[in-house]
Short mmCIF file of C-alpha atoms and ligand atoms in Angstrom, two decimals:
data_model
loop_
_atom_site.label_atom_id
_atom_site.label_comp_id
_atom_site.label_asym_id
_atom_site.label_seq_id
_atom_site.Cartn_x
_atom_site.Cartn_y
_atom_site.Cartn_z
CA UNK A 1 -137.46 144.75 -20.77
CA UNK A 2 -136.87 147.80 -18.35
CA UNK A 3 -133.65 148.42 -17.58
CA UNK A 4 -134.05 149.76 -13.89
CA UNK A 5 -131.33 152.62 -12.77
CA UNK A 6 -131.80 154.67 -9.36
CA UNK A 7 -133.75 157.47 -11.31
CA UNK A 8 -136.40 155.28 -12.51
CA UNK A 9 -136.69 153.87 -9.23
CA UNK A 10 -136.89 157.52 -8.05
CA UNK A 11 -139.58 158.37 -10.30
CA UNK A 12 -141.72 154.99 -9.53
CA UNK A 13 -143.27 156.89 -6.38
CA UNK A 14 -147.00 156.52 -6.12
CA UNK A 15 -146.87 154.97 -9.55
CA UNK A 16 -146.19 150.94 -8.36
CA UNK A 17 -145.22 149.19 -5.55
CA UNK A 18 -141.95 148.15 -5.53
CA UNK A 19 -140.26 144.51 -5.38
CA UNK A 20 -136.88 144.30 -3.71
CA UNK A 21 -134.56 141.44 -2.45
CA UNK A 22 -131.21 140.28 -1.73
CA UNK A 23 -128.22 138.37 -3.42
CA UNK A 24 -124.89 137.78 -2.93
CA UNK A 25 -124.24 135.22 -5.95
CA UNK A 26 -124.63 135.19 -9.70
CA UNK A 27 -127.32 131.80 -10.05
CA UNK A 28 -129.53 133.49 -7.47
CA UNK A 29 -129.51 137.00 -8.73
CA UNK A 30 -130.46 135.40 -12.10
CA UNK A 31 -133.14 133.61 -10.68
CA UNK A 32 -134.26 136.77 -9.41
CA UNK A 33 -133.75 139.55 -12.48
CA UNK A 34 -135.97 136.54 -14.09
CA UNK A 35 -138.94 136.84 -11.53
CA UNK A 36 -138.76 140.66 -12.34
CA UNK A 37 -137.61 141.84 -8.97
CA UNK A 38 -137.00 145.90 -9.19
CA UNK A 39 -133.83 146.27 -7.01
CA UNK A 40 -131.71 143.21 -6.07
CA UNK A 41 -129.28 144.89 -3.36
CA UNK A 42 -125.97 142.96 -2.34
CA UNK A 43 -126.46 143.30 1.09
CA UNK A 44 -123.71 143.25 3.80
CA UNK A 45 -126.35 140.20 5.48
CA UNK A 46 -124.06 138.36 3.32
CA UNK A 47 -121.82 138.33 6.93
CA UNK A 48 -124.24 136.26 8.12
CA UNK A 49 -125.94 134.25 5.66
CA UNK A 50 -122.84 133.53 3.49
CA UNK A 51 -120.22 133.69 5.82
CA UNK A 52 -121.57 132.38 9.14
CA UNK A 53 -120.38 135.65 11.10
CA UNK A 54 -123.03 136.65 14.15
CA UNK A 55 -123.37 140.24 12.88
CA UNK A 56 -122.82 142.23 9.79
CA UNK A 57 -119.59 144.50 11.06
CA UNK A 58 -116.69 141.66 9.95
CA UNK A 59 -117.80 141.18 6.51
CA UNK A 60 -114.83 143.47 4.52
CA UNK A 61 -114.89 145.76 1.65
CA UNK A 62 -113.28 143.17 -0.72
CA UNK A 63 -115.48 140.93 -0.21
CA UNK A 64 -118.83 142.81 -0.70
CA UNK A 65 -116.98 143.57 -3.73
CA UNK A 66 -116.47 139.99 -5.11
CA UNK A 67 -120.11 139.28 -4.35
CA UNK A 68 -121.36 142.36 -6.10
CA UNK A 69 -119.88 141.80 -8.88
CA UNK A 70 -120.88 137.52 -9.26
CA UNK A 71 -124.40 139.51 -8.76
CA UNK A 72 -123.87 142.21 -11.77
CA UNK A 73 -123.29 138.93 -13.85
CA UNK A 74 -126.55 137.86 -13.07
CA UNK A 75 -128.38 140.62 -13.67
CA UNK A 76 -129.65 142.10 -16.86
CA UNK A 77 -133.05 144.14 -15.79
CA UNK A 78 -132.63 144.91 -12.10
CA UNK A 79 -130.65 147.77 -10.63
CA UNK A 80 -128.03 146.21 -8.46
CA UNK A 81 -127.20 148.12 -5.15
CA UNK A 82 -123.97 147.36 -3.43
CA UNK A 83 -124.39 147.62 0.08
CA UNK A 84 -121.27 149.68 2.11
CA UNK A 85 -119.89 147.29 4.69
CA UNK A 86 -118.90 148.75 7.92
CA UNK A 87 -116.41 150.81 8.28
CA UNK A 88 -115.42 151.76 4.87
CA UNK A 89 -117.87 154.98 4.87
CA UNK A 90 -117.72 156.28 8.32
CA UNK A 91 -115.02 157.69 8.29
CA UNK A 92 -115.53 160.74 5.71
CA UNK A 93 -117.20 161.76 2.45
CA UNK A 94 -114.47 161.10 0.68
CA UNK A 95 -113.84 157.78 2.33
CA UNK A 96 -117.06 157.27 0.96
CA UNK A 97 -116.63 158.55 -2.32
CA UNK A 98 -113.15 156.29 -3.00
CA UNK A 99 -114.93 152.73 -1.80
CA UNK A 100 -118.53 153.53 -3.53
CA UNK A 101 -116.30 154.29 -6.27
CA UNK A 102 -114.78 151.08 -6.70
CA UNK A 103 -118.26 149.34 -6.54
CA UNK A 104 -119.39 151.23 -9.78
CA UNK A 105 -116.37 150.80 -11.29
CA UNK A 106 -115.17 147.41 -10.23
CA UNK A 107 -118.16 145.64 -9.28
CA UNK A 108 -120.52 147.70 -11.86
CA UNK A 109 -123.34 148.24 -9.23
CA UNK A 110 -125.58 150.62 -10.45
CA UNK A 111 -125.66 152.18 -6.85
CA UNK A 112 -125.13 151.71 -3.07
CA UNK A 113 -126.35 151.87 -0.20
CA UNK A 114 -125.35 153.64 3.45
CA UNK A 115 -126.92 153.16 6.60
CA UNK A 116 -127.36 156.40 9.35
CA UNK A 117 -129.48 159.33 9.14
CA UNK A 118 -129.57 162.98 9.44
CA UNK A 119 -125.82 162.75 9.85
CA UNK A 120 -125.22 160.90 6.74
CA UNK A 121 -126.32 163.59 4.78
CA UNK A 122 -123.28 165.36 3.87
CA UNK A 123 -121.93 161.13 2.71
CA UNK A 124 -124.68 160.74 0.76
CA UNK A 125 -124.87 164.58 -1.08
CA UNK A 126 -120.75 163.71 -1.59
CA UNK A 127 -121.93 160.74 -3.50
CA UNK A 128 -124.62 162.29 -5.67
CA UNK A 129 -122.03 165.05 -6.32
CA UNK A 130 -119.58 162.40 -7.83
CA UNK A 131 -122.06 160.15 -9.76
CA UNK A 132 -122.73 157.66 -7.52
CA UNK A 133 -126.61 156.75 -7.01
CA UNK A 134 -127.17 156.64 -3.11
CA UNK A 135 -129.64 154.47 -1.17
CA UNK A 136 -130.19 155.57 2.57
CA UNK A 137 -131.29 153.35 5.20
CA UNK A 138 -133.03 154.54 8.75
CA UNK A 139 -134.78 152.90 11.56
CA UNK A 140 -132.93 149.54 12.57
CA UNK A 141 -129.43 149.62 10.99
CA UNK A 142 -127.74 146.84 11.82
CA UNK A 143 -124.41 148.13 11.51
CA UNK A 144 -125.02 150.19 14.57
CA UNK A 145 -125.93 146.83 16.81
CA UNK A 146 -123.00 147.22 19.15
CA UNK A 147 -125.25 151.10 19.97
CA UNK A 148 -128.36 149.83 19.86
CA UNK A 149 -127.89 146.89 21.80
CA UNK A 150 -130.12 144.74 19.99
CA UNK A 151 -132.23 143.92 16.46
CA UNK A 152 -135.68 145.81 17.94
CA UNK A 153 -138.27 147.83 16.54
CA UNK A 154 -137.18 151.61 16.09
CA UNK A 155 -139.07 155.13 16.26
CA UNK A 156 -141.33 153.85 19.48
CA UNK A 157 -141.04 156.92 21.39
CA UNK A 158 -142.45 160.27 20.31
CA UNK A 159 -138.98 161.84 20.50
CA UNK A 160 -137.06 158.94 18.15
CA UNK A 161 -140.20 159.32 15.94
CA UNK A 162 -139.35 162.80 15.41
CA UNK A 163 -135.83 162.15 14.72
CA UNK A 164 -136.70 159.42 12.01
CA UNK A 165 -139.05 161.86 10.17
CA UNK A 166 -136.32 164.30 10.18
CA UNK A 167 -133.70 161.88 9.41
CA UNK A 168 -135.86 160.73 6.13
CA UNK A 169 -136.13 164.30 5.30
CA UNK A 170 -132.26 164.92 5.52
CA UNK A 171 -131.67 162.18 3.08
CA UNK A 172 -134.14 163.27 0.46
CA UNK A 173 -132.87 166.29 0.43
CA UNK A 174 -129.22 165.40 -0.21
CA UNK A 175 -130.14 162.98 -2.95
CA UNK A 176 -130.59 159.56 -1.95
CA UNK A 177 -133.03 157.93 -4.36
CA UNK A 178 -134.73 156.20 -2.28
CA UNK A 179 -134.90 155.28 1.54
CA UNK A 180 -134.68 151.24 3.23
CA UNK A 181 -137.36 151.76 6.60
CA UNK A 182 -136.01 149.05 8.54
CA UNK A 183 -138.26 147.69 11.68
CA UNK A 184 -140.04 150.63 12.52
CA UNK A 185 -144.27 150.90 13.06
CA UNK A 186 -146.24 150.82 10.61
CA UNK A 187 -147.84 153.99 11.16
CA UNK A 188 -144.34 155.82 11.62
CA UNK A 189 -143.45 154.14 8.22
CA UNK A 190 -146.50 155.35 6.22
CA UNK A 191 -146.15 158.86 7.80
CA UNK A 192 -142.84 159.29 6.41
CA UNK A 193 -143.24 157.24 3.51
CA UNK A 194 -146.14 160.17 3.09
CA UNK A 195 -144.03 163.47 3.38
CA UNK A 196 -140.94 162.34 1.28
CA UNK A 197 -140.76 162.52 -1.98
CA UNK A 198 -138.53 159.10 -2.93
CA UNK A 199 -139.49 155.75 -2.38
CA UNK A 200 -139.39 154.06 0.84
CA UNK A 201 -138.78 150.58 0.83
CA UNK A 202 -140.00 148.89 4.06
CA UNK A 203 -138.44 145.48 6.08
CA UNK A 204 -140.47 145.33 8.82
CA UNK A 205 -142.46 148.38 8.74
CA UNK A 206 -145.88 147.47 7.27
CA UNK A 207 -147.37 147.42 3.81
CA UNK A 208 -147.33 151.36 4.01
CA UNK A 209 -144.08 151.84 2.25
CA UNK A 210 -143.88 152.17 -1.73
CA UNK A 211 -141.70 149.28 -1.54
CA UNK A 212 -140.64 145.58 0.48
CA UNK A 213 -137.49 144.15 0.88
CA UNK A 214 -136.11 140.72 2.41
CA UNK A 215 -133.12 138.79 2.56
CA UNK A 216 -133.17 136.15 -0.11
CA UNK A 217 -132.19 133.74 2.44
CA UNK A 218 -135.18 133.79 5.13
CA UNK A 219 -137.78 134.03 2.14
CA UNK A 220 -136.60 130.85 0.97
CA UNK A 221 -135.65 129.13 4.40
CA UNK A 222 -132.03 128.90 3.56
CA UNK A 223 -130.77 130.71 6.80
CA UNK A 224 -130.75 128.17 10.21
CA UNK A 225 -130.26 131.32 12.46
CA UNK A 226 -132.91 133.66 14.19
CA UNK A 227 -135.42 134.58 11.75
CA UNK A 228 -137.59 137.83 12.66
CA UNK A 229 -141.13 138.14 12.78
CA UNK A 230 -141.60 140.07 9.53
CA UNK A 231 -139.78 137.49 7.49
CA UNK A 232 -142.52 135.61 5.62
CA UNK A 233 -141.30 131.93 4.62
CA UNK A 234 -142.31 131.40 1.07
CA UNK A 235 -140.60 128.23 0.41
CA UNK A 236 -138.46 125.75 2.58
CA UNK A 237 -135.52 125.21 0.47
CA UNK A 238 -133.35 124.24 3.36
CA UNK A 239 -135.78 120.91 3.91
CA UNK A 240 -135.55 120.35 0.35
CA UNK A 241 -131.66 120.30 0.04
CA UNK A 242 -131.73 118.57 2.85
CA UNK A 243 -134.03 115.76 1.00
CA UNK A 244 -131.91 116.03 -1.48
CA UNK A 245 -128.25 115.17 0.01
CA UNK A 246 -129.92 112.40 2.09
CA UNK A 247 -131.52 110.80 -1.21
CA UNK A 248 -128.20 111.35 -3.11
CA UNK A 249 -126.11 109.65 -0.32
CA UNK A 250 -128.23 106.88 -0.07
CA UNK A 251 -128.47 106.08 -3.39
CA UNK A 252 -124.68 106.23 -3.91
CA UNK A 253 -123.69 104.19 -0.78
CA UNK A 254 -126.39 101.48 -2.39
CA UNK A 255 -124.78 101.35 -5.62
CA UNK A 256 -127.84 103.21 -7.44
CA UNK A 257 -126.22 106.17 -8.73
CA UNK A 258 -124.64 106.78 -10.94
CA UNK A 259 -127.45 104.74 -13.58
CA UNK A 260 -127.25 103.74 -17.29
CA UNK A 261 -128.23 107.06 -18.05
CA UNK A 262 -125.23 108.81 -16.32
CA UNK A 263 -122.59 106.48 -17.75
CA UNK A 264 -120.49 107.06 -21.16
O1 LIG B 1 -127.94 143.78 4.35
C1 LIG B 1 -129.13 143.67 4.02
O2 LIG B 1 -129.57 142.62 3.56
C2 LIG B 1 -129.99 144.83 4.21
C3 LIG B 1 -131.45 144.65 4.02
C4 LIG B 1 -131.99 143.92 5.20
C5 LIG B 1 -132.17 145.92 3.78
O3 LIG B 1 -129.52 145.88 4.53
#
């Protein structure tokens, strides 16, 4: 069994394609580590698919860290990545350094991630300095939705483009292991997947990255809100539960369960 850490993700460039998902509980992420999933990352989606919030920004820093750790329970082969909710990186490098701290040591992720580009260079190299495995995160980062005004595709426009390839290139170079592409074009994505070194891992940018990514919760048709177009359904688990609590009502209200077989 491979026990995966940030540097053998690192070093998995060109070598295999790369199988990445979310979860925010302990069953799941078992279920997962099981399947043989890479990289399960704890991601601050949790907001909205655990907690019911519209966006990612009110999920807090406690939180992430209960569900991180339910997830490191879970786990025995992945590397779990702790996503940074909003607001408790920002601020400064050593911000940074104190919370991603506490996810190693508290939680026992293996690493985290940051969202932002060029700019989040110097946060990322602080981590790296201090032992903390750093995954970056460019094109659409949700955390920035109040900015960008909206969950659309990124790096359209020759200029933003530009930036993105530049950004990717920043965060190589101060360390991060790898790099989330989030809803950018597919060419765009396979360009810079192409002139960095790490592993990008793509959500919406095309089968040109060295890795995918989705939230747990639209692969399995858990989540009832707005799904986006790159989100392929491979099961409808949300039907099925609902089958299930129907059957399990009916049968109780009729006297049919509990059986024989579920009686001392
Ligand atoms: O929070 C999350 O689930 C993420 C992935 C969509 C990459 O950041």
């Amino acid at each position: 069994m491979t026990m995966w850490t940030a540097s053998k993700i690192k070093a998995s460039k060109g070598r295999q394609k790369l199988v990445c998902l979310t979860a925010y509980d302990f069953s799941t992420a078992r279920l997962i580590d099981e399947a043989g999933i890479e990289l399960v990352l704890v991601g601050d989606s949790l907001a909205m698919t655990m907690l019911g919030y519209d966006t990612t920004l009110p999920v807090t820093l406690e939180q992430m860290l209960h569900h991180t750790a339910a997830v490191v329970r879970g786990v025995k082969s992945a590397l779990v990545v702790a996503d940074m909710p909003f607001m408790s990186y920002q601020v400064s490098p050593e911000q940074a350094i104190a919370n991603a701290g506490r996810f190693v040591k508290e939680a026992g992720a293996g690493a985290v991630k940051v969202e932002g580009g060029a700019f989040r260079a110097p946060t990322i190299r602080a981590l790296v300095e201090n032992g903390i495995p750093a995954l970056g995160h460019i094109g659409l980062t949700p955390q920035s939705i109040r900015e960008l005004g909206g969950y659309t595709v990124q790096g359209r426009r020759p200029e933003q483009a530009e930036q993105l390839l530049a950004d990717a290139q920043a965060l190589e170079k101060a360390g991060a292991f790898a790099i989330v592409l989030e809803c950018l074009p597919p060419a765009l994505a396979e360009e810079i997947t192409a002139i960095v070194g790490v592993p990008t891992i793509g959500i919406g940018a095309g089968k040109g990255c060295d890795g995918q990514i989705l939230v747990t919760h639209d692969l399995l048709g858990l989540y009832s809100g707005h799904t986006p177009k790159f989100v392929k359904r491979y099961a409808d688990l949300g039907a099925e539960m609902r089958r299930a609590f129907a059957a399990y009502r009916h049968e109780v209200e009729n006297g049919v369960f509990p059986g024989e077989e579920h009686t001392y």
